[in-house]
Amino acid sequence: MKAPVRVAVTGAAGQIGYALLFRIAAGDMLGPDQPVILHMLEITPALPTLQGVVMELNDCAFPLLAGTVATDDVNVAFKDVDYALLVGARPRGPGMERKDLLEANGAIFGPQGKALNDHAKRDVRVLVVGNPANTNALIAQQNAPDLDPNCFTAMVRLDHNRALSQLAEKTGKHNTDIKQMTIWGNHSSTQYPDLHHATVDGKPALSLVEQSWYESDFIPTVQQRGAAIIKARGASSAASAASAAIDHMRSWALGTAEGDWVSMGIPSDGSYGIAPGVIYGYPVTIKNGKYAIVQGLEINDFSRARMDATDKELREERAGVEHLFAKK
Ligand SMILES: NC(=O)c1ccc[n+]([C@@H]2O[C@H](COP(=O)([O-])OP(=O)(O)OC[C@H]3O[C@@H](n4cnc5c(N)ncnc54)[C@H](O)[C@@H]3O)[C@@H](O)[C@H]2O)c1
Ligand SMILES: O=C(O)C[C@H](O)C(=O)O
């Protein structure tokens, strides 16, 4: 058996937290031979609820759960952590503009970035789930000057999985028959789910579906899926979001399959003409815990316009939060 690793989850008493913690403790994220110590962060009023979650975690008697830490102190929560899943965020309230949401979340992700900087393992892998995820990840990264900027990622894996599911249903195949799906850009309605490189059973996806379905059905359905879930459930996606977070971290820790890739929101290095620095959804392969952008994909005019639109939104979001970055 390996030595335990420390996994922090913020917003641990929330909806996603409840769907996430038990699967991490069961070994779904890091494998059946990797014990974990769960570090759970909540705001003070939610600590009693979090205690209930800890009681349930203990009652599962998970063989891989090697300890728990439940706290409202961010410095305790991130002490020596190997993985951090930043889920807790301020939800958008009535009448709140996107700008207000970014500002409110700056107050959360700035201090959390600093606490990771001061207390986490130097090779900590950070996944931001709380919305607006890409720009929250940027705020955290920009408050952690001593950590490698590439430690900070944002979740577009739920969008990736939604795209797999839509294409599988349309082609009558299973999602495991689909390879090389790509989500470019922001986890928002400007994201670009790209089928130009995807294959189904080894055949080009776009040779199997009508262009009109791709443009007018597939792309908007994937872009708007979060809103559709909120409408149907009266609450935002939780189990599927938790599952995607598990997938993101498992791929990062254990690698991608030969001949396939996954989508991750990562700091742009300027690849594909995207503004350097923004946290942008890219197709990546992962080996030995390091992700690399898939290079050399052909980008036609249709894709270019969509990739640039979501880049523009991310640059605008960045401009709105730059005052929250630590002084260099
Ligand atoms: N990236 C994605 O694909 C994706 C998908 C679904 C949901 N989300 C986002 O994930 C976030 C969480 O969703 P949820 O359904 O679990 O919400 P929720 O409201 O059920 O839970 C959020 C929890 O975070 C806690 N919290 C708030 N501020 C905190 C702080 N500073 N430190 C620690 N904990 C804090 C709250 O007390 C609450 O328990 C939301 O922002 C949601 O929009 C993202
Ligand atoms: O869309 C939302 O606001 C919730 C979440 O980000 C989702 O994609 O389900």
mmCIF file of C-alpha atoms and ligand atoms in Angstrom:
data_model
loop_
_atom_site.group_PDB
_atom_site.id
_atom_site.type_symbol
_atom_site.label_atom_id
_atom_site.label_comp_id
_atom_site.label_asym_id
_atom_site.label_seq_id
_atom_site.Cartn_x
_atom_site.Cartn_y
_atom_site.Cartn_z
ATOM 1 C CA MET A 1 0.000 0.000 0.000
ATOM 2 C CA LYS A 2 1.247 3.521 -0.847
ATOM 3 C CA ALA A 3 1.673 6.294 1.751
ATOM 4 C CA PRO A 4 -1.482 8.443 2.094
ATOM 5 C CA VAL A 5 -1.808 11.676 0.114
ATOM 6 C CA ARG A 6 -3.676 14.750 1.332
ATOM 7 C CA VAL A 7 -6.657 15.924 -0.718
ATOM 8 C CA ALA A 8 -8.334 19.253 0.086
ATOM 9 C CA VAL A 9 -11.954 19.920 -0.892
ATOM 10 C CA THR A 10 -13.469 23.366 -0.314
ATOM 11 C CA GLY A 11 -17.212 23.871 -0.055
ATOM 12 C CA ALA A 12 -17.164 20.371 1.391
ATOM 13 C CA ALA A 13 -20.662 20.557 2.916
ATOM 14 C CA GLY A 14 -22.243 21.697 -0.357
ATOM 15 C CA GLN A 15 -24.005 19.723 -3.086
ATOM 16 C CA ILE A 16 -20.924 18.897 -5.126
ATOM 17 C CA GLY A 17 -18.921 18.201 -1.971
ATOM 18 C CA TYR A 18 -21.447 15.601 -0.894
ATOM 19 C CA ALA A 19 -21.222 13.847 -4.256
ATOM 20 C CA LEU A 20 -17.425 14.133 -4.373
ATOM 21 C CA LEU A 21 -15.955 13.217 -0.980
ATOM 22 C CA PHE A 22 -17.304 9.669 -0.845
ATOM 23 C CA ARG A 23 -15.981 8.829 -4.291
ATOM 24 C CA ILE A 24 -12.527 10.208 -3.484
ATOM 25 C CA ALA A 25 -12.528 8.148 -0.273
ATOM 26 C CA ALA A 26 -13.613 5.072 -2.262
ATOM 27 C CA GLY A 27 -10.562 5.357 -4.529
ATOM 28 C CA ASP A 28 -12.307 6.529 -7.709
ATOM 29 C CA MET A 29 -9.974 9.505 -8.117
ATOM 30 C CA LEU A 30 -6.492 8.215 -7.357
ATOM 31 C CA GLY A 31 -6.896 4.462 -7.664
ATOM 32 C CA PRO A 32 -7.569 1.454 -5.433
ATOM 33 C CA ASP A 33 -4.054 1.396 -3.935
ATOM 34 C CA GLN A 34 -3.856 5.070 -2.879
ATOM 35 C CA PRO A 35 -4.972 5.959 0.680
ATOM 36 C CA VAL A 36 -6.182 9.527 1.173
ATOM 37 C CA ILE A 37 -6.483 12.004 4.028
ATOM 38 C CA LEU A 38 -9.402 14.334 3.296
ATOM 39 C CA HIS A 39 -9.010 18.018 4.236
ATOM 40 C CA MET A 40 -12.442 19.652 4.173
ATOM 41 C CA LEU A 41 -12.909 23.434 4.231
ATOM 42 C CA GLU A 42 -16.182 25.205 4.918
ATOM 43 C CA ILE A 43 -17.355 28.593 6.112
ATOM 44 C CA THR A 44 -17.983 28.721 9.886
ATOM 45 C CA PRO A 45 -21.818 28.501 9.766
ATOM 46 C CA ALA A 46 -21.577 25.288 7.717
ATOM 47 C CA LEU A 47 -19.271 23.465 10.168
ATOM 48 C CA PRO A 48 -22.119 21.584 11.940
ATOM 49 C CA THR A 49 -23.309 20.236 8.579
ATOM 50 C CA LEU A 50 -19.732 19.346 7.702
ATOM 51 C CA GLN A 51 -19.469 17.383 10.954
ATOM 52 C CA GLY A 52 -22.409 15.303 9.743
ATOM 53 C CA VAL A 53 -20.552 14.604 6.492
ATOM 54 C CA VAL A 54 -17.477 13.525 8.470
ATOM 55 C CA MET A 55 -19.648 11.191 10.560
ATOM 56 C CA GLU A 56 -20.975 9.611 7.374
ATOM 57 C CA LEU A 57 -17.496 9.294 5.883
ATOM 58 C CA ASN A 58 -16.411 7.443 9.019
ATOM 59 C CA ASP A 59 -19.542 5.271 8.895
ATOM 60 C CA CYS A 60 -18.581 4.073 5.411
ATOM 61 C CA ALA A 61 -15.462 2.423 6.909
ATOM 62 C CA PHE A 62 -13.599 3.048 3.648
ATOM 63 C CA PRO A 63 -10.382 0.989 3.502
ATOM 64 C CA LEU A 64 -8.590 3.891 1.742
ATOM 65 C CA LEU A 65 -9.630 6.720 4.073
ATOM 66 C CA ALA A 66 -6.595 7.366 6.277
ATOM 67 C CA GLY A 67 -7.858 10.467 8.098
ATOM 68 C CA THR A 68 -10.044 13.565 7.972
ATOM 69 C CA VAL A 69 -9.524 17.251 8.751
ATOM 70 C CA ALA A 70 -12.640 19.459 8.888
ATOM 71 C CA THR A 71 -11.998 23.159 9.360
ATOM 72 C CA ASP A 72 -12.986 26.747 8.593
ATOM 73 C CA ASP A 73 -9.315 27.821 8.554
ATOM 74 C CA VAL A 74 -7.882 27.912 5.047
ATOM 75 C CA ASN A 75 -4.314 27.606 6.387
ATOM 76 C CA VAL A 76 -5.185 24.351 8.143
ATOM 77 C CA ALA A 77 -7.156 23.087 5.152
ATOM 78 C CA PHE A 78 -4.236 23.472 2.719
ATOM 79 C CA LYS A 79 -1.395 22.341 5.002
ATOM 80 C CA ASP A 80 0.816 19.894 3.066
ATOM 81 C CA VAL A 81 -1.914 19.034 0.544
ATOM 82 C CA ASP A 82 -1.035 17.160 -2.643
ATOM 83 C CA TYR A 83 -4.364 17.878 -4.370
ATOM 84 C CA ALA A 84 -6.823 20.725 -3.899
ATOM 85 C CA LEU A 85 -10.326 20.807 -5.369
ATOM 86 C CA LEU A 86 -11.688 24.334 -4.987
ATOM 87 C CA VAL A 87 -15.443 23.844 -5.164
ATOM 88 C CA GLY A 88 -16.833 26.372 -2.667
ATOM 89 C CA ALA A 89 -17.765 29.635 -4.330
ATOM 90 C CA ARG A 90 -20.246 32.438 -4.059
ATOM 91 C CA PRO A 91 -23.280 31.580 -6.202
ATOM 92 C CA ARG A 92 -24.835 34.270 -8.366
ATOM 93 C CA GLY A 93 -27.693 35.943 -6.450
ATOM 94 C CA PRO A 94 -30.689 37.847 -7.861
ATOM 95 C CA GLY A 95 -29.644 40.997 -9.678
ATOM 96 C CA MET A 96 -25.949 40.136 -9.435
ATOM 97 C CA GLU A 97 -23.878 40.964 -12.500
ATOM 98 C CA ARG A 98 -21.022 38.753 -13.660
ATOM 99 C CA LYS A 99 -18.691 41.535 -12.476
ATOM 100 C CA ASP A 100 -20.133 41.369 -8.928
ATOM 101 C CA LEU A 101 -19.699 37.596 -8.969
ATOM 102 C CA LEU A 102 -16.054 37.894 -10.001
ATOM 103 C CA GLU A 103 -15.473 40.449 -7.252
ATOM 104 C CA ALA A 104 -17.176 38.306 -4.571
ATOM 105 C CA ASN A 105 -15.181 35.276 -5.644
ATOM 106 C CA GLY A 106 -11.961 37.266 -5.669
ATOM 107 C CA ALA A 107 -12.433 37.555 -1.907
ATOM 108 C CA ILE A 108 -12.467 33.733 -1.740
ATOM 109 C CA PHE A 109 -9.910 32.673 -4.352
ATOM 110 C CA GLY A 110 -7.289 35.330 -3.574
ATOM 111 C CA PRO A 111 -6.806 34.189 0.045
ATOM 112 C CA GLN A 112 -7.068 30.543 -1.002
ATOM 113 C CA GLY A 113 -4.311 31.041 -3.578
ATOM 114 C CA LYS A 114 -2.152 32.658 -0.908
ATOM 115 C CA ALA A 115 -2.822 29.828 1.556
ATOM 116 C CA LEU A 116 -1.875 27.255 -1.103
ATOM 117 C CA ASN A 117 1.263 29.280 -1.774
ATOM 118 C CA ASP A 118 2.197 29.264 1.909
ATOM 119 C CA HIS A 119 1.172 25.755 2.977
ATOM 120 C CA ALA A 120 0.587 23.269 0.134
ATOM 121 C CA LYS A 121 3.118 20.812 -1.297
ATOM 122 C CA ARG A 122 5.240 22.468 -3.990
ATOM 123 C CA ASP A 123 3.804 20.175 -6.661
ATOM 124 C CA VAL A 124 0.188 20.561 -5.503
ATOM 125 C CA ARG A 125 -2.381 19.976 -8.246
ATOM 126 C CA VAL A 126 -5.221 22.472 -8.019
ATOM 127 C CA LEU A 127 -8.573 22.118 -9.768
ATOM 128 C CA VAL A 128 -11.038 25.005 -9.609
ATOM 129 C CA VAL A 129 -14.692 23.967 -9.967
ATOM 130 C CA GLY A 130 -16.423 26.968 -8.344
ATOM 131 C CA ASN A 131 -17.724 29.400 -10.954
ATOM 132 C CA PRO A 132 -16.570 31.365 -12.872
ATOM 133 C CA ALA A 133 -14.046 28.537 -12.717
ATOM 134 C CA ASN A 134 -11.415 29.676 -15.248
ATOM 135 C CA THR A 135 -11.054 33.165 -13.854
ATOM 136 C CA ASN A 136 -11.262 31.984 -10.237
ATOM 137 C CA ALA A 137 -8.331 29.684 -11.045
ATOM 138 C CA LEU A 138 -6.446 32.670 -12.454
ATOM 139 C CA ILE A 139 -7.091 34.703 -9.277
ATOM 140 C CA ALA A 140 -5.813 31.842 -7.090
ATOM 141 C CA GLN A 141 -2.762 31.343 -9.328
ATOM 142 C CA GLN A 142 -1.925 35.054 -9.266
ATOM 143 C CA ASN A 143 -1.913 35.001 -5.463
ATOM 144 C CA ALA A 144 0.529 32.075 -5.335
ATOM 145 C CA PRO A 145 3.788 33.518 -6.703
ATOM 146 C CA ASP A 146 5.957 30.730 -5.246
ATOM 147 C CA LEU A 147 4.070 27.899 -6.927
ATOM 148 C CA ASP A 148 4.474 26.801 -10.551
ATOM 149 C CA PRO A 149 1.644 28.588 -12.437
ATOM 150 C CA ASN A 150 0.858 25.270 -14.124
ATOM 151 C CA CYS A 151 -0.303 23.868 -10.755
ATOM 152 C CA PHE A 152 -3.580 25.758 -11.336
ATOM 153 C CA THR A 153 -6.297 24.341 -13.583
ATOM 154 C CA ALA A 154 -10.029 24.831 -14.138
ATOM 155 C CA MET A 155 -12.712 22.323 -14.945
ATOM 156 C CA VAL A 156 -14.037 21.954 -18.485
ATOM 157 C CA ARG A 157 -14.238 18.182 -18.111
ATOM 158 C CA LEU A 158 -17.973 18.319 -17.408
ATOM 159 C CA ASP A 159 -18.412 20.037 -20.775
ATOM 160 C CA HIS A 160 -16.143 17.395 -22.346
ATOM 161 C CA ASN A 161 -18.245 14.587 -20.853
ATOM 162 C CA ARG A 162 -21.484 16.288 -21.907
ATOM 163 C CA ALA A 163 -20.126 16.497 -25.465
ATOM 164 C CA LEU A 164 -19.230 12.779 -25.431
ATOM 165 C CA SER A 165 -22.719 11.918 -24.257
ATOM 166 C CA GLN A 166 -24.464 14.056 -26.902
ATOM 167 C CA LEU A 167 -22.365 12.626 -29.732
ATOM 168 C CA ALA A 168 -22.798 9.048 -28.482
ATOM 169 C CA GLU A 169 -26.560 9.464 -28.420
ATOM 170 C CA LYS A 170 -26.635 10.990 -31.906
ATOM 171 C CA THR A 171 -24.473 8.272 -33.485
ATOM 172 C CA GLY A 172 -25.990 5.364 -31.545
ATOM 173 C CA LYS A 173 -22.568 4.461 -30.127
ATOM 174 C CA HIS A 174 -21.222 4.320 -26.609
ATOM 175 C CA ASN A 175 -19.222 7.253 -25.231
ATOM 176 C CA THR A 176 -16.209 4.923 -24.921
ATOM 177 C CA ASP A 177 -16.209 4.598 -28.745
ATOM 178 C CA ILE A 178 -15.419 8.336 -29.031
ATOM 179 C CA LYS A 179 -11.859 9.676 -29.010
ATOM 180 C CA GLN A 180 -10.241 13.101 -29.224
ATOM 181 C CA MET A 181 -13.112 15.271 -28.044
ATOM 182 C CA THR A 182 -12.103 18.890 -27.401
ATOM 183 C CA ILE A 183 -13.541 21.757 -25.361
ATOM 184 C CA TRP A 184 -11.777 25.031 -26.102
ATOM 185 C CA GLY A 185 -11.918 28.072 -23.840
ATOM 186 C CA ASN A 186 -14.099 29.155 -20.954
ATOM 187 C CA HIS A 187 -16.486 27.050 -18.861
ATOM 188 C CA SER A 188 -19.328 29.312 -19.937
ATOM 189 C CA SER A 189 -21.731 29.603 -22.832
ATOM 190 C CA THR A 190 -18.887 30.878 -25.066
ATOM 191 C CA GLN A 191 -17.000 27.555 -24.791
ATOM 192 C CA TYR A 192 -16.349 25.818 -28.102
ATOM 193 C CA PRO A 193 -17.014 22.073 -28.215
ATOM 194 C CA ASP A 194 -15.030 21.020 -31.296
ATOM 195 C CA LEU A 195 -15.809 17.864 -33.275
ATOM 196 C CA HIS A 196 -13.276 18.421 -36.083
ATOM 197 C CA HIS A 197 -10.732 16.070 -34.520
ATOM 198 C CA ALA A 198 -13.093 13.661 -32.759
ATOM 199 C CA THR A 199 -13.614 10.114 -33.989
ATOM 200 C CA VAL A 200 -16.391 7.610 -33.368
ATOM 201 C CA ASP A 201 -15.305 3.993 -33.743
ATOM 202 C CA GLY A 202 -12.282 5.342 -35.627
ATOM 203 C CA LYS A 203 -14.345 7.346 -38.162
ATOM 204 C CA PRO A 204 -14.287 11.178 -38.259
ATOM 205 C CA ALA A 205 -17.217 12.373 -36.142
ATOM 206 C CA LEU A 206 -18.172 15.071 -38.650
ATOM 207 C CA SER A 207 -18.579 12.438 -41.399
ATOM 208 C CA LEU A 208 -21.306 10.797 -39.287
ATOM 209 C CA VAL A 209 -23.488 13.806 -38.389
ATOM 210 C CA GLU A 210 -25.050 16.628 -40.383
ATOM 211 C CA GLN A 211 -23.253 20.002 -40.225
ATOM 212 C CA SER A 212 -26.591 21.578 -39.260
ATOM 213 C CA TRP A 213 -26.852 19.260 -36.218
ATOM 214 C CA TYR A 214 -23.287 20.112 -35.259
ATOM 215 C CA GLU A 215 -23.819 23.868 -35.511
ATOM 216 C CA SER A 216 -27.415 24.326 -34.383
ATOM 217 C CA ASP A 217 -27.960 21.453 -31.973
ATOM 218 C CA PHE A 218 -24.739 19.947 -30.592
ATOM 219 C CA ILE A 219 -22.785 23.155 -29.903
ATOM 220 C CA PRO A 220 -25.625 25.085 -28.195
ATOM 221 C CA THR A 221 -26.785 22.013 -26.256
ATOM 222 C CA VAL A 222 -23.321 21.504 -24.752
ATOM 223 C CA GLN A 223 -22.873 25.245 -24.147
ATOM 224 C CA GLN A 224 -26.257 25.551 -22.415
ATOM 225 C CA ARG A 225 -26.342 22.233 -20.570
ATOM 226 C CA GLY A 226 -25.593 23.793 -17.184
ATOM 227 C CA ALA A 227 -28.603 26.084 -17.520
ATOM 228 C CA ALA A 228 -30.792 23.173 -18.685
ATOM 229 C CA ILE A 229 -29.868 21.164 -15.572
ATOM 230 C CA ILE A 230 -30.608 24.153 -13.320
ATOM 231 C CA LYS A 231 -34.026 24.522 -14.992
ATOM 232 C CA ALA A 232 -34.829 20.824 -14.600
ATOM 233 C CA ARG A 233 -33.474 20.261 -11.098
ATOM 234 C CA GLY A 234 -33.901 23.678 -9.552
ATOM 235 C CA ALA A 235 -30.235 23.420 -8.560
ATOM 236 C CA SER A 236 -27.012 23.273 -10.516
ATOM 237 C CA SER A 237 -25.468 19.992 -11.591
ATOM 238 C CA ALA A 238 -23.803 18.311 -8.641
ATOM 239 C CA ALA A 239 -23.257 14.565 -9.181
ATOM 240 C CA SER A 240 -22.095 15.051 -12.773
ATOM 241 C CA ALA A 241 -19.871 17.960 -11.738
ATOM 242 C CA ALA A 242 -18.339 15.839 -8.973
ATOM 243 C CA SER A 243 -17.829 12.985 -11.423
ATOM 244 C CA ALA A 244 -16.082 15.286 -13.889
ATOM 245 C CA ALA A 245 -13.830 16.615 -11.099
ATOM 246 C CA ILE A 246 -12.862 13.012 -10.292
ATOM 247 C CA ASP A 247 -12.150 12.392 -13.997
ATOM 248 C CA HIS A 248 -10.022 15.568 -14.286
ATOM 249 C CA MET A 249 -7.867 14.698 -11.284
ATOM 250 C CA ARG A 250 -7.607 10.999 -12.188
ATOM 251 C CA SER A 251 -6.370 11.878 -15.671
ATOM 252 C CA TRP A 252 -3.864 14.343 -14.208
ATOM 253 C CA ALA A 253 -2.577 11.819 -11.655
ATOM 254 C CA LEU A 254 -2.701 8.633 -13.702
ATOM 255 C CA GLY A 255 -2.378 9.876 -17.315
ATOM 256 C CA THR A 256 -4.372 9.765 -20.552
ATOM 257 C CA ALA A 257 -4.914 6.704 -22.738
ATOM 258 C CA GLU A 258 -2.696 6.145 -25.800
ATOM 259 C CA GLY A 259 -4.283 7.763 -28.874
ATOM 260 C CA ASP A 260 -6.698 9.896 -26.878
ATOM 261 C CA TRP A 261 -6.741 13.172 -24.989
ATOM 262 C CA VAL A 262 -8.889 15.079 -22.466
ATOM 263 C CA SER A 263 -9.918 18.730 -22.105
ATOM 264 C CA MET A 264 -8.500 20.807 -19.239
ATOM 265 C CA GLY A 265 -8.608 24.501 -18.403
ATOM 266 C CA ILE A 266 -4.899 25.367 -18.108
ATOM 267 C CA PRO A 267 -2.730 28.494 -18.267
ATOM 268 C CA SER A 268 -2.379 29.406 -21.939
ATOM 269 C CA ASP A 269 1.195 29.461 -23.254
ATOM 270 C CA GLY A 270 -0.028 31.202 -26.404
ATOM 271 C CA SER A 271 -0.661 27.940 -28.270
ATOM 272 C CA TYR A 272 -3.261 28.242 -31.042
ATOM 273 C CA GLY A 273 -3.023 32.042 -30.880
ATOM 274 C CA ILE A 274 -4.741 32.304 -27.479
ATOM 275 C CA ALA A 275 -3.818 35.140 -25.087
ATOM 276 C CA PRO A 276 -0.941 33.893 -22.905
ATOM 277 C CA GLY A 277 -1.852 33.533 -19.242
ATOM 278 C CA VAL A 278 -5.629 33.105 -19.379
ATOM 279 C CA ILE A 279 -6.911 29.759 -18.085
ATOM 280 C CA TYR A 280 -8.198 28.284 -21.336
ATOM 281 C CA GLY A 281 -9.719 24.886 -22.150
ATOM 282 C CA TYR A 282 -7.249 22.929 -24.307
ATOM 283 C CA PRO A 283 -6.920 19.341 -25.478
ATOM 284 C CA VAL A 284 -4.120 17.786 -23.417
ATOM 285 C CA THR A 285 -2.288 14.508 -23.054
ATOM 286 C CA ILE A 286 -0.876 13.621 -19.642
ATOM 287 C CA LYS A 287 2.111 11.488 -18.746
ATOM 288 C CA ASN A 288 3.907 11.113 -15.396
ATOM 289 C CA GLY A 289 1.651 13.762 -13.847
ATOM 290 C CA LYS A 290 2.502 16.456 -16.458
ATOM 291 C CA TYR A 291 -0.002 17.730 -18.976
ATOM 292 C CA ALA A 292 0.941 18.901 -22.478
ATOM 293 C CA ILE A 293 -1.216 20.727 -25.007
ATOM 294 C CA VAL A 294 -1.948 18.666 -28.125
ATOM 295 C CA GLN A 295 -0.139 20.603 -30.855
ATOM 296 C CA GLY A 296 -0.549 20.791 -34.610
ATOM 297 C CA LEU A 297 -4.326 20.458 -34.915
ATOM 298 C CA GLU A 298 -5.693 22.095 -38.038
ATOM 299 C CA ILE A 299 -7.963 25.025 -37.190
ATOM 300 C CA ASN A 300 -10.405 26.161 -39.898
ATOM 301 C CA ASP A 301 -12.220 29.522 -40.022
ATOM 302 C CA PHE A 302 -15.291 28.115 -38.271
ATOM 303 C CA SER A 303 -13.208 26.962 -35.311
ATOM 304 C CA ARG A 304 -10.968 30.051 -35.312
ATOM 305 C CA ALA A 305 -13.910 32.422 -34.804
ATOM 306 C CA ARG A 306 -15.267 30.374 -31.903
ATOM 307 C CA MET A 307 -11.888 29.894 -30.245
ATOM 308 C CA ASP A 308 -11.270 33.646 -30.440
ATOM 309 C CA ALA A 309 -14.719 34.531 -29.023
ATOM 310 C CA THR A 310 -14.169 32.492 -25.864
ATOM 311 C CA ASP A 311 -10.598 33.828 -25.577
ATOM 312 C CA LYS A 312 -12.020 37.363 -25.764
ATOM 313 C CA GLU A 313 -14.439 36.619 -22.909
ATOM 314 C CA LEU A 314 -11.574 35.277 -20.776
ATOM 315 C CA ARG A 315 -9.424 38.328 -21.500
ATOM 316 C CA GLU A 316 -12.334 40.576 -20.462
ATOM 317 C CA GLU A 317 -12.815 38.587 -17.252
ATOM 318 C CA ARG A 318 -9.089 38.879 -16.545
ATOM 319 C CA ALA A 319 -9.184 42.644 -17.062
ATOM 320 C CA GLY A 320 -11.984 42.797 -14.470
ATOM 321 C CA VAL A 321 -10.029 41.011 -11.727
ATOM 322 C CA GLU A 322 -6.450 42.195 -12.248
ATOM 323 C CA HIS A 323 -6.699 44.384 -9.134
ATOM 324 C CA LEU A 324 -7.110 41.158 -7.119
ATOM 325 C CA PHE A 325 -3.714 39.787 -8.176
ATOM 326 C CA ALA A 326 -0.848 39.859 -5.659
ATOM 327 C CA LYS A 327 1.602 42.701 -6.318
ATOM 328 C CA LYS A 328 4.686 41.475 -8.165
HETATM 329 N N1 LIG B 1 -16.973 23.997 -13.442
HETATM 330 C C1 LIG B 1 -18.096 23.299 -13.535
HETATM 331 O O1 LIG B 1 -18.274 22.515 -14.477
HETATM 332 C C2 LIG B 1 -19.189 23.407 -12.501
HETATM 333 C C3 LIG B 1 -20.294 22.555 -12.548
HETATM 334 C C4 LIG B 1 -21.281 22.651 -11.567
HETATM 335 C C5 LIG B 1 -21.180 23.605 -10.569
HETATM 336 N N2 LIG B 1 -20.118 24.441 -10.553
HETATM 337 C C6 LIG B 1 -19.945 25.447 -9.499
HETATM 338 O O2 LIG B 1 -19.461 24.808 -8.323
HETATM 339 C C7 LIG B 1 -19.757 25.631 -7.196
HETATM 340 C C8 LIG B 1 -20.322 24.797 -6.056
HETATM 341 O O3 LIG B 1 -21.558 24.205 -6.423
HETATM 342 P P1 LIG B 1 -22.458 23.462 -5.346
HETATM 343 O O4 LIG B 1 -23.670 22.955 -6.083
HETATM 344 O O5 LIG B 1 -21.658 22.496 -4.549
HETATM 345 O O6 LIG B 1 -22.889 24.695 -4.430
HETATM 346 P P2 LIG B 1 -23.424 24.682 -2.920
HETATM 347 O O7 LIG B 1 -23.957 26.052 -2.676
HETATM 348 O O8 LIG B 1 -24.287 23.498 -2.666
HETATM 349 O O9 LIG B 1 -22.096 24.473 -2.069
HETATM 350 C C9 LIG B 1 -21.071 25.414 -2.010
HETATM 351 C C10 LIG B 1 -20.464 25.304 -0.620
HETATM 352 O O10 LIG B 1 -19.320 26.158 -0.589
HETATM 353 C C11 LIG B 1 -19.270 26.718 0.702
HETATM 354 N N3 LIG B 1 -18.409 27.907 0.665
HETATM 355 C C12 LIG B 1 -18.730 29.174 0.293
HETATM 356 N N4 LIG B 1 -17.674 29.984 0.438
HETATM 357 C C13 LIG B 1 -16.661 29.229 0.899
HETATM 358 C C14 LIG B 1 -15.326 29.506 1.273
HETATM 359 N N5 LIG B 1 -14.820 30.741 1.195
HETATM 360 N N6 LIG B 1 -14.571 28.492 1.711
HETATM 361 C C15 LIG B 1 -15.065 27.250 1.816
HETATM 362 N N7 LIG B 1 -16.338 26.920 1.501
HETATM 363 C C16 LIG B 1 -17.132 27.914 1.049
HETATM 364 C C17 LIG B 1 -20.714 26.985 1.073
HETATM 365 O O11 LIG B 1 -20.874 27.088 2.489
HETATM 366 C C18 LIG B 1 -21.401 25.739 0.503
HETATM 367 O O12 LIG B 1 -21.504 24.693 1.457
HETATM 368 C C19 LIG B 1 -20.683 26.723 -7.722
HETATM 369 O O13 LIG B 1 -19.903 27.879 -7.982
HETATM 370 C C20 LIG B 1 -21.193 26.149 -9.024
HETATM 371 O O14 LIG B 1 -21.593 27.149 -9.932
HETATM 372 C C21 LIG B 1 -19.115 24.357 -11.483
HETATM 373 O O1 LIG B 2 -24.009 26.377 -15.592
HETATM 374 C C1 LIG B 2 -23.937 26.595 -14.388
HETATM 375 O O2 LIG B 2 -24.141 27.710 -13.877
HETATM 376 C C2 LIG B 2 -23.583 25.459 -13.467
HETATM 377 C C3 LIG B 2 -22.395 24.695 -13.900
HETATM 378 O O3 LIG B 2 -21.312 25.472 -14.235
HETATM 379 C C4 LIG B 2 -22.708 23.703 -14.972
HETATM 380 O O4 LIG B 2 -22.092 23.762 -16.058
HETATM 381 O O5 LIG B 2 -23.553 22.820 -14.740
#
